[in-house]
Amino acid sequence: MSATVRIPTTLRPMAGGKSEVEVEGATVGEVLKSLDAAHPGFTDRLLDDDGNLRKFVNVFVADDDVRFMDGLQTPVPDGETVAIIPAVAGG
């Protein structure tokens, strides 16, 4: 299964400056693992020590937040887009 991953501006240096990359994976977890294999360092930035998404990282499959689906086990249909969106806070 192939997926397009949208990379936020702050993480693009890790992906060679690319805003999107193509990786393989049938679930969000597999997609992120493939992303890290192709561009090392993503796992450290996206997942905590327990292997869960960090609180300040949002991941969407199409327009659906995976936190309200099956988390890292959320299926990624072939050809779908996975977007990584860092949380923004301020006051």
PDB file of C-alpha atoms in Angstrom:
ATOM      1  CA  MET A   1       0.000   0.000   0.000  1.00  0.00           C
ATOM      2  CA  SER A   2       1.372   3.367  -0.999  1.00  0.00           C
ATOM      3  CA  ALA A   3       0.598   6.592   0.853  1.00  0.00           C
ATOM      4  CA  THR A   4       1.553  10.229   0.505  1.00  0.00           C
ATOM      5  CA  VAL A   5       2.757  11.832   3.726  1.00  0.00           C
ATOM      6  CA  ARG A   6       2.434  15.604   4.040  1.00  0.00           C
ATOM      7  CA  ILE A   7       5.369  16.958   6.008  1.00  0.00           C
ATOM      8  CA  PRO A   8       4.959  20.165   8.060  1.00  0.00           C
ATOM      9  CA  THR A   9       7.422  22.976   7.426  1.00  0.00           C
ATOM     10  CA  THR A  10       9.252  22.433  10.726  1.00  0.00           C
ATOM     11  CA  LEU A  11      10.056  18.796   9.830  1.00  0.00           C
ATOM     12  CA  ARG A  12      10.885  19.251   6.136  1.00  0.00           C
ATOM     13  CA  PRO A  13      14.659  19.420   6.692  1.00  0.00           C
ATOM     14  CA  MET A  14      14.459  15.789   7.855  1.00  0.00           C
ATOM     15  CA  ALA A  15      12.798  14.880   4.526  1.00  0.00           C
ATOM     16  CA  GLY A  16      15.332  16.675   2.354  1.00  0.00           C
ATOM     17  CA  GLY A  17      13.132  19.773   2.193  1.00  0.00           C
ATOM     18  CA  LYS A  18      10.208  17.922   0.647  1.00  0.00           C
ATOM     19  CA  SER A  19       6.641  18.853   1.563  1.00  0.00           C
ATOM     20  CA  GLU A  20       5.352  15.396   0.585  1.00  0.00           C
ATOM     21  CA  VAL A  21       6.934  11.966   0.408  1.00  0.00           C
ATOM     22  CA  GLU A  22       5.651   8.617  -0.831  1.00  0.00           C
ATOM     23  CA  VAL A  23       5.994   5.644   1.528  1.00  0.00           C
ATOM     24  CA  GLU A  24       4.488   2.211   2.012  1.00  0.00           C
ATOM     25  CA  GLY A  25       2.186   1.080   4.799  1.00  0.00           C
ATOM     26  CA  ALA A  26      -1.292  -0.294   5.459  1.00  0.00           C
ATOM     27  CA  THR A  27      -1.715   1.471   8.825  1.00  0.00           C
ATOM     28  CA  VAL A  28      -0.630   4.823  10.226  1.00  0.00           C
ATOM     29  CA  GLY A  29       2.001   3.043  12.336  1.00  0.00           C
ATOM     30  CA  GLU A  30       3.433   1.280   9.277  1.00  0.00           C
ATOM     31  CA  VAL A  31       3.429   4.522   7.286  1.00  0.00           C
ATOM     32  CA  LEU A  32       5.333   6.330  10.045  1.00  0.00           C
ATOM     33  CA  LYS A  33       7.791   3.431  10.324  1.00  0.00           C
ATOM     34  CA  SER A  34       8.410   3.577   6.556  1.00  0.00           C
ATOM     35  CA  LEU A  35       8.803   7.348   6.769  1.00  0.00           C
ATOM     36  CA  ASP A  36      11.453   6.951   9.468  1.00  0.00           C
ATOM     37  CA  ALA A  37      13.236   4.247   7.473  1.00  0.00           C
ATOM     38  CA  ALA A  38      13.428   6.534   4.434  1.00  0.00           C
ATOM     39  CA  HIS A  39      14.153   9.686   6.453  1.00  0.00           C
ATOM     40  CA  PRO A  40      15.634   8.817   9.877  1.00  0.00           C
ATOM     41  CA  GLY A  41      14.600  10.889  12.857  1.00  0.00           C
ATOM     42  CA  PHE A  42      10.847  11.051  12.389  1.00  0.00           C
ATOM     43  CA  THR A  43      10.114   8.417  15.031  1.00  0.00           C
ATOM     44  CA  ASP A  44      11.916  10.437  17.708  1.00  0.00           C
ATOM     45  CA  ARG A  45       9.969  13.561  16.801  1.00  0.00           C
ATOM     46  CA  LEU A  46       6.531  11.948  16.408  1.00  0.00           C
ATOM     47  CA  LEU A  47       6.382   9.110  18.950  1.00  0.00           C
ATOM     48  CA  ASP A  48       7.003   9.059  22.695  1.00  0.00           C
ATOM     49  CA  ASP A  49       9.060   6.450  24.574  1.00  0.00           C
ATOM     50  CA  ASP A  50       6.034   4.132  24.734  1.00  0.00           C
ATOM     51  CA  GLY A  51       5.584   4.244  20.948  1.00  0.00           C
ATOM     52  CA  ASN A  52       2.466   6.438  21.060  1.00  0.00           C
ATOM     53  CA  LEU A  53       1.913   9.692  19.213  1.00  0.00           C
ATOM     54  CA  ARG A  54       3.302  12.636  21.129  1.00  0.00           C
ATOM     55  CA  LYS A  55       0.634  14.922  22.564  1.00  0.00           C
ATOM     56  CA  PHE A  56       1.685  17.844  20.386  1.00  0.00           C
ATOM     57  CA  VAL A  57       1.522  15.857  17.142  1.00  0.00           C
ATOM     58  CA  ASN A  58      -1.694  15.374  15.188  1.00  0.00           C
ATOM     59  CA  VAL A  59      -1.944  12.868  12.355  1.00  0.00           C
ATOM     60  CA  PHE A  60      -4.786  12.776   9.872  1.00  0.00           C
ATOM     61  CA  VAL A  61      -5.755  10.141   7.314  1.00  0.00           C
ATOM     62  CA  ALA A  62      -7.628  12.083   4.663  1.00  0.00           C
ATOM     63  CA  ASP A  63      -9.483  14.575   6.907  1.00  0.00           C
ATOM     64  CA  ASP A  64      -9.870  12.287   9.935  1.00  0.00           C
ATOM     65  CA  ASP A  65      -7.821  12.674  13.116  1.00  0.00           C
ATOM     66  CA  VAL A  66      -6.391   9.237  13.967  1.00  0.00           C
ATOM     67  CA  ARG A  67      -6.780   9.947  17.710  1.00  0.00           C
ATOM     68  CA  PHE A  68     -10.535   9.580  17.191  1.00  0.00           C
ATOM     69  CA  MET A  69     -10.106   6.452  15.089  1.00  0.00           C
ATOM     70  CA  ASP A  70      -7.747   3.558  15.809  1.00  0.00           C
ATOM     71  CA  GLY A  71      -4.620   5.609  16.526  1.00  0.00           C
ATOM     72  CA  LEU A  72      -1.521   4.081  14.970  1.00  0.00           C
ATOM     73  CA  GLN A  73      -3.621   1.079  13.902  1.00  0.00           C
ATOM     74  CA  THR A  74      -5.840   3.287  11.718  1.00  0.00           C
ATOM     75  CA  PRO A  75      -5.955   1.787   8.209  1.00  0.00           C
ATOM     76  CA  VAL A  76      -4.455   3.812   5.372  1.00  0.00           C
ATOM     77  CA  PRO A  77      -6.130   2.981   2.052  1.00  0.00           C
ATOM     78  CA  ASP A  78      -3.844   2.646  -0.952  1.00  0.00           C
ATOM     79  CA  GLY A  79      -3.082   6.063  -2.427  1.00  0.00           C
ATOM     80  CA  GLU A  80      -4.413   7.992   0.588  1.00  0.00           C
ATOM     81  CA  THR A  81      -2.778  11.050   2.154  1.00  0.00           C
ATOM     82  CA  VAL A  82      -1.472  11.071   5.718  1.00  0.00           C
ATOM     83  CA  ALA A  83      -0.889  14.552   7.119  1.00  0.00           C
ATOM     84  CA  ILE A  84       1.372  15.310  10.069  1.00  0.00           C
ATOM     85  CA  ILE A  85       0.271  18.501  11.779  1.00  0.00           C
ATOM     86  CA  PRO A  86       2.062  19.808  14.860  1.00  0.00           C
ATOM     87  CA  ALA A  87      -0.200  21.321  17.479  1.00  0.00           C
ATOM     88  CA  VAL A  88       0.000  25.075  17.812  1.00  0.00           C
ATOM     89  CA  ALA A  89      -0.389  26.764  21.173  1.00  0.00           C
ATOM     90  CA  GLY A  90      -0.148  30.311  22.249  1.00  0.00           C
ATOM     91  CA  GLY A  91      -1.873  33.016  24.067  1.00  0.00           C
TER      92      GLY A  91
END
